Amino acid sequence: MMETEVRDQMMHRLIKVLGRTRVLSSRPDLVPYTKDTYRIRYDEDYKYFPDAVVFPETTADVKGIVEIAADLKVPTIPKGGGSNRTGMLVPLTGGIVVDTIRMNRIVEVSVPNLYVTVQPGITLKELEDELAKHGLALNQEQGSFKVATIGGSISTSGFSRKHQKYGTIADRVMSLEVVLANGKVMRTGPKILYTSTGYRLQQLFVGAEGTLGIITEATLRVEPIPEAKDAILAFYHDFWSANEAALRTMSSCVTFTGGEAYEVEDATSLGAPQGRNGLFYLGFEGTKGEVHAQVEFVKKIVHETGGVLAKHDDAAKFMEKYTSQWCGARALTGFEDALTTYVPVEHMREFFEKLWGEVMPKHGSAPLPGEKFSLDVGRYRIMAGRFYLPKGEGAWEKYQALLRDIAKLTTRLGGSISSCHGVGIEHKDNLDLEYSEVALDVMRDLKKAIDPDNIMNPGKMLPDKK
Ligand SMILES: Cc1cc2nc3c(=O)[nH]c(=O)nc-3n(C[C@H](O)[C@H](O)[C@H](O)COP(=O)(O)OP(=O)(O)OC[C@H]3O[C@@H](n4cnc5c(N)ncnc54)[C@H](O)[C@@H]3O)c2cc1C
């Protein structure tokens, strides 16, 4: 808890910089900022309150806020759409939440250079809609695109369903403006995508979870809107037969935007024949000719792997509906968690068998119906599933032991614990399984060099040194 004297000084100075209406500090106003979409410890709901929430509009505002925080050594947590799933926004030691919701301006659209410069609080959807007016697309299609912001996406190394053709946010960050923990404003480099000069500072902030500074402006690569789009959807007996098609596609030379192989309880509402609950879908974008050729190429794979193709209109509707509803359809309740691991494909069967057959039952957990198997089709190959949180006495400890065992299984198979939801507080204490102590020390040293007083989102991402 912050000392009253420090708090009073902080409030006085924040109001001086931003005005009274852009600084919140009353208890009811702070409630929405006590946690994010991560299920924190069962008895700790509404335990962690920030001391203030502020609403900057400009880089100068952010600089003013961070100067105060640096001076008083107050924790500072930048916030975007609040959709992260691993507790990155929980104000573990109070402090100032810097809500970027008002920093949502588009600064520059360069059609000839194919980039856009924006403030960090614009949502992916808002930016996509604006870019469309210039014939451009962002293509950062996260399931949370209606609420996730550019600042949040960069800071979580957001995964895009269209990654196979367009890459993810990490591949499109050209240049960043960041307010560092000492209040200095840094531009990471010129607005260019490729250079061989110096450290790639912009990449340091990709996936940094607000622990190194506050991004106040981002320049991102964008693409022209394609001439044609298409999709295929095919039904299989189960996940494993759909996966066969996915693996064949991934190891072929065909280009596609992305897709998934998964299994649902009952796919008949999507037009599937009875008993065909394994789904395989892919999206395609490009010139009319290439899209046509790509679709025909994958249809052949579907045919050879025993899939039944959905009608063309059903596939298009599925893709459209799936994209626009994804955000809500995949939100978590307080009783479940979602894993997004990466495991080399040759170990996928072993991973899922051990996960659902041994690890989950050992800790009193089970998959949600129809959410047991899922593979992102494309080079990032994320494996996903959703499971119920353990219940009853000692449930929280069982949940933590479950996460540890999932991490052990994943890393033993050469994978990553969290291939698209970051670390936050959920995976922090299991990072030692994925990284050596030497690598973790380098991360700690970097953090210390940039944020010596540990004011930027403290307690997240990096495990304490043993
Ligand atoms: C239904 C649903 C679907 C999802 N689908 C996907 C998906 O397909 N792909 C994917 O990658 N993730 C997905 N997620 C997870 C989540 O949406 C992403 O992690 C997203 O990128 C977070 O963005 P945000 O703006 O909500 O960030 P927040 O949750 O507000 O913040 C996330 C982190 O970024 C930091 N941060 C925010 N803004 C800044 C800034 N300006 N400067 C520095 N640090 C900052 C915060 O401090 C925090 O550590 C999904 C989540 C939900 C609920």
Short mmCIF file of C-alpha atoms and ligand atoms in Angstrom, two decimals:
data_model
loop_
_atom_site.label_atom_id
_atom_site.label_comp_id
_atom_site.label_asym_id
_atom_site.label_seq_id
_atom_site.Cartn_x
_atom_site.Cartn_y
_atom_site.Cartn_z
CA MET A 1 0.00 0.00 0.00
CA MET A 2 1.34 3.39 -0.95
CA GLU A 3 2.10 5.85 1.87
CA THR A 4 -0.50 8.61 2.17
CA GLU A 5 2.06 11.36 1.70
CA VAL A 6 3.38 9.82 -1.54
CA ARG A 7 -0.15 9.20 -2.75
CA ASP A 8 -1.24 12.78 -2.07
CA GLN A 9 1.79 14.12 -3.86
CA MET A 10 1.21 11.77 -6.79
CA MET A 11 -2.45 12.77 -7.12
CA HIS A 12 -1.67 16.46 -6.88
CA ARG A 13 0.97 16.22 -9.60
CA LEU A 14 -1.10 13.94 -11.88
CA ILE A 15 -4.04 16.34 -11.73
CA LYS A 16 -1.69 19.21 -12.50
CA VAL A 17 -0.50 17.45 -15.68
CA LEU A 18 -3.83 16.01 -16.90
CA GLY A 19 -6.59 17.96 -15.18
CA ARG A 20 -9.07 16.50 -12.68
CA THR A 21 -11.32 14.73 -15.21
CA ARG A 22 -8.52 12.56 -16.58
CA VAL A 23 -7.44 11.15 -13.22
CA LEU A 24 -9.61 8.57 -11.41
CA SER A 25 -8.98 7.59 -7.81
CA SER A 26 -12.29 6.85 -6.09
CA ARG A 27 -12.73 3.22 -5.05
CA PRO A 28 -15.77 2.47 -7.31
CA ASP A 29 -14.00 4.04 -10.32
CA LEU A 30 -11.00 1.76 -9.77
CA VAL A 31 -12.94 -1.53 -9.59
CA PRO A 32 -12.75 -2.27 -13.38
CA TYR A 33 -8.97 -1.95 -13.13
CA THR A 34 -8.47 -4.59 -10.42
CA LYS A 35 -7.99 -7.43 -12.90
CA ASP A 36 -8.26 -8.50 -16.54
CA THR A 37 -9.63 -11.64 -18.19
CA TYR A 38 -7.34 -13.93 -16.17
CA ARG A 39 -8.94 -15.84 -13.29
CA ILE A 40 -6.82 -14.60 -10.37
CA ARG A 41 -6.59 -16.58 -7.14
CA TYR A 42 -10.13 -17.43 -6.01
CA ASP A 43 -10.00 -15.48 -2.75
CA GLU A 44 -8.21 -12.48 -4.27
CA ASP A 45 -10.96 -10.94 -6.40
CA TYR A 46 -10.90 -7.18 -5.84
CA LYS A 47 -7.79 -7.41 -3.69
CA TYR A 48 -5.43 -5.53 -5.99
CA PHE A 49 -6.49 -1.93 -6.57
CA PRO A 50 -4.41 0.64 -8.42
CA ASP A 51 -4.03 3.99 -6.65
CA ALA A 52 -5.02 5.96 -9.74
CA VAL A 53 -6.11 5.50 -13.34
CA VAL A 54 -5.10 8.16 -15.84
CA PHE A 55 -6.17 8.92 -19.41
CA PRO A 56 -3.38 10.49 -21.46
CA GLU A 57 -4.08 11.81 -24.95
CA THR A 58 -0.58 12.67 -26.13
CA THR A 59 3.02 11.52 -25.78
CA ALA A 60 3.65 14.63 -23.66
CA ASP A 61 0.89 13.50 -21.26
CA VAL A 62 2.51 10.05 -20.93
CA LYS A 63 5.92 11.62 -20.41
CA GLY A 64 4.46 13.80 -17.64
CA ILE A 65 2.86 10.78 -15.94
CA VAL A 66 6.01 8.64 -16.11
CA GLU A 67 8.18 11.49 -14.79
CA ILE A 68 5.96 11.62 -11.70
CA ALA A 69 6.03 7.83 -11.33
CA ALA A 70 9.83 7.75 -11.73
CA ASP A 71 10.30 10.51 -9.20
CA LEU A 72 8.06 8.87 -6.59
CA LYS A 73 9.02 5.28 -7.59
CA VAL A 74 5.40 4.36 -8.20
CA PRO A 75 4.41 1.25 -10.25
CA THR A 76 3.03 2.14 -13.68
CA ILE A 77 0.88 -0.22 -15.76
CA PRO A 78 0.01 0.67 -19.36
CA LYS A 79 -3.41 -0.63 -20.41
CA GLY A 80 -4.94 -1.26 -23.84
CA GLY A 81 -8.20 -3.14 -24.37
CA GLY A 82 -7.75 -5.28 -21.25
CA SER A 83 -8.23 -8.52 -23.19
CA ASN A 84 -5.01 -10.31 -22.28
CA ARG A 85 -5.56 -13.69 -20.69
CA THR A 86 -2.67 -14.05 -18.29
CA GLY A 87 -3.10 -11.36 -15.63
CA MET A 88 -0.76 -8.78 -17.14
CA LEU A 89 -2.87 -5.89 -15.87
CA VAL A 90 -3.37 -6.97 -12.26
CA PRO A 91 -2.00 -4.09 -10.16
CA LEU A 92 -0.15 -6.38 -7.74
CA THR A 93 1.49 -3.48 -5.90
CA GLY A 94 -0.95 -0.67 -6.71
CA GLY A 95 0.31 2.35 -8.62
CA ILE A 96 -0.91 4.14 -11.73
CA VAL A 97 -2.82 2.42 -14.54
CA VAL A 98 -2.21 4.34 -17.77
CA ASP A 99 -5.33 3.68 -19.82
CA THR A 100 -4.54 4.43 -23.48
CA ILE A 101 -8.18 4.48 -24.61
CA ARG A 102 -7.97 8.17 -25.61
CA MET A 103 -4.72 7.69 -27.54
CA ASN A 104 -6.51 6.32 -30.59
CA ARG A 105 -5.54 8.67 -33.40
CA ILE A 106 -4.18 7.69 -36.79
CA VAL A 107 -1.14 9.90 -37.30
CA GLU A 108 -0.16 9.03 -40.87
CA VAL A 109 -1.16 6.64 -43.63
CA SER A 110 1.50 6.19 -46.31
CA VAL A 111 0.04 4.36 -49.30
CA PRO A 112 3.25 4.38 -51.39
CA ASN A 113 5.38 3.18 -48.47
CA LEU A 114 2.70 0.77 -47.22
CA TYR A 115 2.76 1.83 -43.60
CA VAL A 116 0.54 3.42 -41.00
CA THR A 117 1.54 5.38 -37.91
CA VAL A 118 -0.91 5.29 -35.00
CA GLN A 119 -1.28 6.03 -31.34
CA PRO A 120 -1.35 2.82 -29.26
CA GLY A 121 -4.94 2.86 -28.00
CA ILE A 122 -6.65 2.35 -31.38
CA THR A 123 -8.26 -1.09 -31.63
CA LEU A 124 -7.31 -3.51 -34.38
CA LYS A 125 -10.82 -3.30 -35.79
CA GLU A 126 -10.93 0.51 -35.78
CA LEU A 127 -7.62 0.60 -37.61
CA GLU A 128 -8.67 -2.06 -40.11
CA ASP A 129 -11.85 -0.09 -40.91
CA GLU A 130 -9.92 3.15 -41.38
CA LEU A 131 -7.24 1.55 -43.54
CA ALA A 132 -9.91 0.08 -45.83
CA LYS A 133 -10.78 3.64 -46.87
CA HIS A 134 -7.25 3.88 -48.33
CA GLY A 135 -7.41 0.45 -50.01
CA LEU A 136 -5.11 -1.00 -47.33
CA ALA A 137 -5.40 -3.76 -44.73
CA LEU A 138 -3.71 -4.46 -41.39
CA ASN A 139 -4.39 -8.21 -41.46
CA GLN A 140 -3.69 -8.60 -37.73
CA GLU A 141 -6.70 -10.84 -37.24
CA GLN A 142 -6.70 -11.72 -33.55
CA GLY A 143 -9.81 -13.32 -32.05
CA SER A 144 -9.99 -10.24 -29.83
CA PHE A 145 -9.66 -7.73 -32.68
CA LYS A 146 -12.71 -5.71 -31.66
CA VAL A 147 -11.19 -4.79 -28.28
CA ALA A 148 -7.44 -5.46 -28.48
CA THR A 149 -5.38 -2.36 -29.20
CA ILE A 150 -2.21 -1.85 -31.22
CA GLY A 151 -0.24 -1.16 -28.00
CA GLY A 152 -1.62 -4.31 -26.40
CA SER A 153 -1.07 -6.43 -29.49
CA ILE A 154 2.57 -5.35 -29.81
CA SER A 155 3.16 -5.81 -26.09
CA THR A 156 1.74 -9.35 -26.11
CA SER A 157 3.29 -10.32 -29.46
CA GLY A 158 -0.24 -10.88 -30.75
CA PHE A 159 -0.92 -13.85 -32.99
CA SER A 160 -2.91 -13.33 -36.18
CA ARG A 161 -5.06 -15.99 -37.78
CA LYS A 162 -3.76 -14.72 -41.14
CA HIS A 163 -0.15 -15.25 -40.10
CA GLN A 164 0.75 -17.70 -42.84
CA LYS A 165 0.48 -15.09 -45.59
CA TYR A 166 0.99 -11.84 -43.69
CA GLY A 167 2.93 -12.68 -40.51
CA THR A 168 1.96 -11.38 -37.08
CA ILE A 169 2.32 -8.04 -35.33
CA ALA A 170 6.00 -8.81 -34.64
CA ASP A 171 6.61 -8.91 -38.40
CA ARG A 172 4.95 -5.57 -39.04
CA VAL A 173 6.44 -3.31 -36.38
CA MET A 174 8.69 -0.87 -38.25
CA SER A 175 9.30 1.78 -35.64
CA LEU A 176 8.06 2.68 -32.16
CA GLU A 177 7.98 5.75 -29.98
CA VAL A 178 8.30 4.72 -26.34
CA VAL A 179 8.29 6.63 -23.07
CA LEU A 180 10.95 4.92 -20.98
CA ALA A 181 10.90 4.42 -17.22
CA ASN A 182 13.01 7.55 -16.71
CA GLY A 183 10.51 9.68 -18.63
CA LYS A 184 12.68 10.03 -21.73
CA VAL A 185 10.98 9.63 -25.11
CA MET A 186 12.76 7.18 -27.42
CA ARG A 187 12.14 6.65 -31.15
CA THR A 188 13.49 3.17 -31.92
CA GLY A 189 14.58 4.06 -35.47
CA PRO A 190 13.30 5.37 -38.82
CA LYS A 191 10.00 4.23 -40.32
CA ILE A 192 11.50 1.46 -42.39
CA LEU A 193 10.87 -2.25 -42.36
CA TYR A 194 14.33 -3.52 -42.98
CA THR A 195 17.71 -2.24 -41.93
CA SER A 196 20.99 -3.79 -40.88
CA THR A 197 22.04 -0.98 -38.58
CA GLY A 198 22.17 -1.40 -34.80
CA TYR A 199 20.13 -3.46 -32.38
CA ARG A 200 16.52 -3.91 -33.42
CA LEU A 201 15.15 -1.91 -30.51
CA GLN A 202 11.55 -2.06 -31.71
CA GLN A 203 11.59 -5.86 -31.30
CA LEU A 204 12.56 -5.49 -27.64
CA PHE A 205 9.11 -4.09 -26.95
CA VAL A 206 7.28 -6.85 -28.83
CA GLY A 207 5.90 -9.11 -26.11
CA ALA A 208 7.41 -6.97 -23.31
CA GLU A 209 4.02 -6.78 -21.53
CA GLY A 210 4.51 -3.17 -20.51
CA THR A 211 7.58 -4.03 -18.42
CA LEU A 212 10.04 -1.86 -20.36
CA GLY A 213 8.16 1.33 -21.18
CA ILE A 214 4.96 2.76 -22.62
CA ILE A 215 4.50 2.68 -26.40
CA THR A 216 3.06 6.02 -27.46
CA GLU A 217 3.24 5.63 -31.24
CA ALA A 218 3.72 2.72 -33.61
CA THR A 219 4.52 2.54 -37.32
CA LEU A 220 3.33 -0.71 -38.84
CA ARG A 221 3.61 -2.40 -42.21
CA VAL A 222 0.25 -2.76 -43.99
CA GLU A 223 -0.81 -4.50 -47.22
CA PRO A 224 -3.02 -3.58 -50.18
CA ILE A 225 -6.53 -5.07 -50.00
CA PRO A 226 -6.48 -8.24 -52.12
CA GLU A 227 -8.42 -8.54 -55.36
CA ALA A 228 -10.02 -11.83 -54.30
CA LYS A 229 -10.78 -13.82 -51.16
CA ASP A 230 -12.04 -17.33 -50.75
CA ALA A 231 -12.34 -20.08 -48.16
CA ILE A 232 -12.76 -23.81 -47.98
CA LEU A 233 -14.33 -25.79 -45.17
CA ALA A 234 -14.13 -29.57 -45.04
CA PHE A 235 -15.61 -32.16 -42.67
CA TYR A 236 -13.75 -35.17 -41.33
CA HIS A 237 -14.51 -38.00 -38.96
CA ASP A 238 -12.49 -36.45 -36.16
CA PHE A 239 -9.68 -34.03 -35.34
CA TRP A 240 -6.97 -36.48 -36.30
CA SER A 241 -8.26 -37.01 -39.84
CA ALA A 242 -8.77 -33.23 -40.25
CA ASN A 243 -5.23 -32.85 -38.97
CA GLU A 244 -3.99 -35.13 -41.73
CA ALA A 245 -5.25 -32.59 -44.27
CA ALA A 246 -3.72 -29.75 -42.25
CA LEU A 247 -0.31 -31.43 -42.17
CA ARG A 248 -0.43 -32.20 -45.89
CA THR A 249 -1.30 -28.57 -46.62
CA MET A 250 1.38 -27.18 -44.33
CA SER A 251 4.08 -29.25 -45.98
CA SER A 252 2.97 -28.33 -49.51
CA CYS A 253 3.95 -25.19 -51.42
CA VAL A 254 0.44 -23.72 -51.49
CA THR A 255 -0.12 -20.21 -50.09
CA PHE A 256 -3.05 -19.48 -47.78
CA THR A 257 -3.78 -16.87 -45.11
CA GLY A 258 -4.36 -19.28 -42.21
CA GLY A 259 -6.93 -21.67 -40.86
CA GLU A 260 -7.57 -24.34 -38.31
CA ALA A 261 -8.11 -28.04 -37.77
CA TYR A 262 -10.30 -28.88 -34.78
CA GLU A 263 -13.12 -31.02 -33.51
CA VAL A 264 -16.54 -29.98 -32.25
CA GLU A 265 -19.31 -31.98 -30.56
CA ASP A 266 -21.73 -31.72 -33.46
CA ALA A 267 -20.94 -30.06 -36.81
CA THR A 268 -24.30 -30.74 -38.51
CA SER A 269 -25.41 -27.11 -38.05
CA LEU A 270 -22.49 -26.15 -40.31
CA GLY A 271 -23.76 -28.50 -43.01
CA ALA A 272 -21.61 -31.50 -42.01
CA PRO A 273 -22.86 -35.04 -42.59
CA GLN A 274 -23.76 -36.85 -39.32
CA GLY A 275 -20.66 -38.03 -37.42
CA ARG A 276 -18.24 -35.76 -39.26
CA ASN A 277 -17.19 -33.49 -36.43
CA GLY A 278 -13.60 -32.85 -37.46
CA LEU A 279 -13.25 -29.48 -39.22
CA PHE A 280 -10.55 -28.18 -41.48
CA TYR A 281 -10.85 -24.70 -42.92
CA LEU A 282 -8.48 -22.38 -44.76
CA GLY A 283 -8.65 -18.81 -46.04
CA PHE A 284 -7.09 -17.57 -49.27
CA GLU A 285 -6.38 -14.02 -50.48
CA GLY A 286 -4.61 -12.59 -53.51
CA THR A 287 -5.30 -12.07 -57.20
CA LYS A 288 -8.33 -13.87 -58.65
CA GLY A 289 -6.14 -16.28 -60.58
CA GLU A 290 -3.93 -17.28 -57.69
CA VAL A 291 -6.81 -17.69 -55.25
CA HIS A 292 -8.60 -19.94 -57.71
CA ALA A 293 -5.48 -22.06 -58.20
CA GLN A 294 -4.84 -22.29 -54.44
CA VAL A 295 -8.39 -23.37 -53.69
CA GLU A 296 -8.23 -26.06 -56.37
CA PHE A 297 -4.89 -27.29 -55.00
CA VAL A 298 -6.25 -27.67 -51.46
CA LYS A 299 -9.49 -29.25 -52.69
CA LYS A 300 -7.31 -32.03 -54.09
CA ILE A 301 -5.71 -32.51 -50.66
CA VAL A 302 -9.17 -32.66 -49.06
CA HIS A 303 -10.25 -35.25 -51.60
CA GLU A 304 -7.12 -37.38 -51.06
CA THR A 305 -7.46 -37.26 -47.26
CA GLY A 306 -11.12 -38.36 -47.27
CA GLY A 307 -12.71 -35.00 -46.38
CA VAL A 308 -16.18 -33.85 -47.43
CA LEU A 309 -16.22 -30.29 -48.73
CA ALA A 310 -18.86 -27.88 -47.46
CA LYS A 311 -20.86 -26.03 -50.11
CA HIS A 312 -18.98 -22.97 -51.35
CA ASP A 313 -21.50 -20.49 -49.87
CA ASP A 314 -21.48 -22.33 -46.52
CA ALA A 315 -17.68 -22.09 -46.37
CA ALA A 316 -17.73 -18.36 -47.14
CA LYS A 317 -20.46 -17.75 -44.55
CA PHE A 318 -18.57 -19.83 -41.99
CA MET A 319 -15.40 -17.82 -42.49
CA GLU A 320 -17.26 -14.53 -42.29
CA LYS A 321 -19.35 -15.48 -39.26
CA TYR A 322 -16.43 -17.07 -37.52
CA THR A 323 -14.31 -13.96 -37.94
CA SER A 324 -16.94 -11.50 -36.79
CA GLN A 325 -18.14 -13.59 -33.85
CA TRP A 326 -14.84 -14.95 -32.70
CA CYS A 327 -14.35 -12.30 -30.10
CA GLY A 328 -17.44 -13.20 -28.11
CA ALA A 329 -17.56 -16.87 -28.98
CA ARG A 330 -14.15 -17.52 -27.51
CA ALA A 331 -14.33 -15.39 -24.38
CA LEU A 332 -13.60 -17.31 -21.20
CA THR A 333 -15.89 -17.71 -18.23
CA GLY A 334 -14.44 -17.58 -14.72
CA PHE A 335 -14.48 -21.39 -14.56
CA GLU A 336 -12.16 -22.26 -17.41
CA ASP A 337 -8.78 -21.57 -18.93
CA ALA A 338 -7.41 -21.90 -22.46
CA LEU A 339 -4.03 -23.29 -23.38
CA THR A 340 -2.18 -22.00 -26.41
CA THR A 341 0.95 -24.07 -26.54
CA TYR A 342 3.37 -24.77 -29.33
CA VAL A 343 4.57 -28.34 -29.66
CA PRO A 344 6.48 -29.62 -32.71
CA VAL A 345 3.89 -31.35 -34.90
CA GLU A 346 5.59 -34.74 -34.72
CA HIS A 347 4.81 -34.72 -30.96
CA MET A 348 1.25 -33.47 -31.27
CA ARG A 349 -0.42 -36.84 -30.70
CA GLU A 350 1.74 -37.59 -27.67
CA PHE A 351 1.05 -34.09 -26.32
CA PHE A 352 -2.74 -34.32 -26.58
CA GLU A 353 -2.88 -37.92 -25.34
CA LYS A 354 -0.81 -37.17 -22.24
CA LEU A 355 -2.53 -33.84 -21.67
CA TRP A 356 -6.11 -35.13 -21.62
CA GLY A 357 -5.33 -38.70 -20.53
CA GLU A 358 -2.88 -38.10 -17.68
CA VAL A 359 -2.18 -34.47 -16.75
CA MET A 360 -5.77 -33.16 -16.61
CA PRO A 361 -7.32 -36.07 -14.62
CA LYS A 362 -4.38 -36.00 -12.18
CA HIS A 363 -5.36 -32.47 -11.13
CA GLY A 364 -9.14 -32.89 -11.31
CA SER A 365 -9.62 -31.08 -14.60
CA ALA A 366 -11.23 -31.97 -17.93
CA PRO A 367 -11.72 -30.46 -21.39
CA LEU A 368 -14.74 -28.33 -22.22
CA PRO A 369 -17.04 -30.29 -24.55
CA GLY A 370 -15.91 -29.81 -28.14
CA GLU A 371 -12.78 -27.90 -27.11
CA LYS A 372 -10.26 -30.69 -26.78
CA PHE A 373 -8.23 -30.41 -29.95
CA SER A 374 -7.27 -27.47 -32.05
CA LEU A 375 -4.37 -26.68 -34.34
CA ASP A 376 -3.70 -23.39 -36.09
CA VAL A 377 -2.82 -24.27 -39.63
CA GLY A 378 0.25 -22.42 -40.80
CA ARG A 379 3.82 -21.99 -39.82
CA TYR A 380 3.11 -21.04 -36.19
CA ARG A 381 1.17 -24.22 -35.46
CA ILE A 382 -0.36 -23.30 -32.14
CA MET A 383 -2.09 -26.14 -30.35
CA ALA A 384 -5.02 -25.13 -28.24
CA GLY A 385 -7.69 -26.50 -25.96
CA ARG A 386 -9.94 -25.30 -23.16
CA PHE A 387 -10.27 -26.90 -19.76
CA TYR A 388 -12.27 -26.51 -16.57
CA LEU A 389 -10.44 -25.13 -13.57
CA PRO A 390 -10.07 -27.63 -10.72
CA LYS A 391 -12.77 -27.29 -8.04
CA GLY A 392 -13.15 -28.00 -4.32
CA GLU A 393 -10.65 -27.81 -1.48
CA GLY A 394 -7.15 -26.74 -2.51
CA ALA A 395 -8.46 -25.89 -5.97
CA TRP A 396 -6.06 -23.00 -6.54
CA GLU A 397 -3.01 -25.11 -5.63
CA LYS A 398 -4.27 -27.91 -7.91
CA TYR A 399 -4.67 -25.36 -10.72
CA GLN A 400 -1.09 -24.13 -10.25
CA ALA A 401 0.21 -27.72 -10.18
CA LEU A 402 -1.78 -28.41 -13.36
CA LEU A 403 -0.20 -25.42 -15.13
CA ARG A 404 3.23 -26.61 -14.03
CA ASP A 405 2.60 -30.11 -15.39
CA ILE A 406 1.30 -28.74 -18.71
CA ALA A 407 4.46 -26.62 -18.91
CA LYS A 408 6.63 -29.65 -18.13
CA LEU A 409 4.95 -31.73 -20.82
CA THR A 410 5.16 -28.95 -23.40
CA THR A 411 8.80 -28.07 -22.80
CA ARG A 412 9.89 -31.72 -22.59
CA LEU A 413 8.51 -32.09 -26.12
CA GLY A 414 10.51 -29.07 -27.27
CA GLY A 415 7.63 -26.59 -27.23
CA SER A 416 6.57 -23.26 -25.75
CA ILE A 417 4.23 -22.83 -22.76
CA SER A 418 2.35 -19.87 -24.20
CA SER A 419 2.64 -19.34 -27.88
CA CYS A 420 0.14 -16.49 -28.07
CA HIS A 421 -1.14 -15.39 -24.68
CA GLY A 422 2.10 -14.11 -23.19
CA VAL A 423 3.31 -14.76 -19.65
CA GLY A 424 1.69 -12.24 -17.27
CA ILE A 425 1.34 -13.80 -13.85
CA GLU A 426 -0.14 -17.07 -15.12
CA HIS A 427 3.04 -18.53 -16.62
CA LYS A 428 5.73 -16.49 -14.85
CA ASP A 429 6.80 -19.18 -12.41
CA ASN A 430 7.03 -21.80 -15.15
CA LEU A 431 9.31 -19.81 -17.43
CA ASP A 432 12.32 -21.60 -15.90
CA LEU A 433 11.19 -24.71 -17.81
CA GLU A 434 11.38 -22.94 -21.16
CA TYR A 435 14.45 -20.75 -20.64
CA SER A 436 17.80 -21.49 -19.03
CA GLU A 437 18.83 -19.47 -15.97
CA VAL A 438 21.47 -17.79 -18.17
CA ALA A 439 18.80 -16.64 -20.63
CA LEU A 440 16.52 -15.48 -17.80
CA ASP A 441 19.42 -13.53 -16.29
CA VAL A 442 19.96 -11.73 -19.59
CA MET A 443 16.26 -10.79 -19.57
CA ARG A 444 16.53 -9.58 -15.95
CA ASP A 445 19.65 -7.55 -16.82
CA LEU A 446 17.88 -5.93 -19.76
CA LYS A 447 14.94 -5.02 -17.56
CA LYS A 448 17.26 -3.58 -14.92
CA ALA A 449 19.19 -1.52 -17.47
CA ILE A 450 16.01 0.03 -18.88
CA ASP A 451 13.91 0.18 -15.71
CA PRO A 452 16.34 0.21 -12.74
CA ASP A 453 13.66 1.00 -10.13
CA ASN A 454 11.29 -1.67 -11.48
CA ILE A 455 8.35 0.70 -11.86
CA MET A 456 7.09 -0.61 -15.24
CA ASN A 457 4.43 -3.27 -14.65
CA PRO A 458 6.32 -4.90 -11.77
CA GLY A 459 5.75 -8.55 -10.86
CA LYS A 460 4.90 -9.66 -14.40
CA MET A 461 6.61 -11.87 -16.94
CA LEU A 462 10.02 -12.42 -15.34
CA PRO A 463 10.28 -15.02 -12.58
CA ASP A 464 12.13 -14.01 -9.40
CA LYS A 465 15.68 -15.25 -9.24
CA LYS A 466 15.91 -18.43 -7.20
C1 LIG B 1 -11.90 -13.72 -26.91
C2 LIG B 1 -10.41 -13.53 -26.97
C3 LIG B 1 -9.72 -13.94 -28.11
C4 LIG B 1 -8.33 -13.76 -28.18
N1 LIG B 1 -7.69 -14.11 -29.33
C5 LIG B 1 -6.37 -13.85 -29.46
C6 LIG B 1 -5.69 -14.13 -30.70
O1 LIG B 1 -6.29 -14.59 -31.67
N2 LIG B 1 -4.37 -13.84 -30.76
C7 LIG B 1 -3.69 -13.31 -29.70
O2 LIG B 1 -2.49 -13.07 -29.82
N3 LIG B 1 -4.31 -13.06 -28.53
C8 LIG B 1 -5.61 -13.29 -28.39
N4 LIG B 1 -6.25 -13.00 -27.20
C9 LIG B 1 -5.48 -12.40 -26.09
C10 LIG B 1 -5.45 -10.85 -26.11
O3 LIG B 1 -6.53 -10.34 -26.83
C11 LIG B 1 -4.15 -10.33 -26.70
O4 LIG B 1 -3.12 -10.62 -25.80
C12 LIG B 1 -4.16 -8.82 -27.04
O5 LIG B 1 -3.07 -8.57 -27.90
C13 LIG B 1 -4.09 -7.89 -25.87
O6 LIG B 1 -4.36 -6.58 -26.31
P1 LIG B 1 -5.08 -5.52 -25.35
O7 LIG B 1 -5.11 -4.20 -26.06
O8 LIG B 1 -6.34 -6.03 -24.84
O9 LIG B 1 -3.97 -5.43 -24.19
P2 LIG B 1 -4.16 -5.37 -22.60
O10 LIG B 1 -4.79 -6.61 -22.12
O11 LIG B 1 -4.77 -4.08 -22.21
O12 LIG B 1 -2.61 -5.36 -22.18
C14 LIG B 1 -1.79 -6.45 -22.47
C15 LIG B 1 -0.34 -6.11 -22.08
O13 LIG B 1 0.15 -5.08 -22.93
C16 LIG B 1 0.64 -3.99 -22.17
N5 LIG B 1 0.34 -2.76 -22.91
C17 LIG B 1 -0.86 -2.35 -23.38
N6 LIG B 1 -0.72 -1.17 -24.02
C18 LIG B 1 0.60 -0.84 -23.95
C19 LIG B 1 1.38 0.26 -24.40
N7 LIG B 1 0.83 1.29 -25.07
N8 LIG B 1 2.70 0.26 -24.13
C20 LIG B 1 3.30 -0.76 -23.47
N9 LIG B 1 2.61 -1.80 -23.00
C21 LIG B 1 1.28 -1.84 -23.25
C22 LIG B 1 -0.08 -4.08 -20.83
O14 LIG B 1 0.65 -3.48 -19.80
C23 LIG B 1 -0.20 -5.58 -20.65
O15 LIG B 1 0.97 -6.08 -20.08
C24 LIG B 1 -7.63 -13.19 -27.08
C25 LIG B 1 -8.32 -12.80 -25.94
C26 LIG B 1 -9.69 -12.96 -25.88
C27 LIG B 1 -10.40 -12.50 -24.64
#
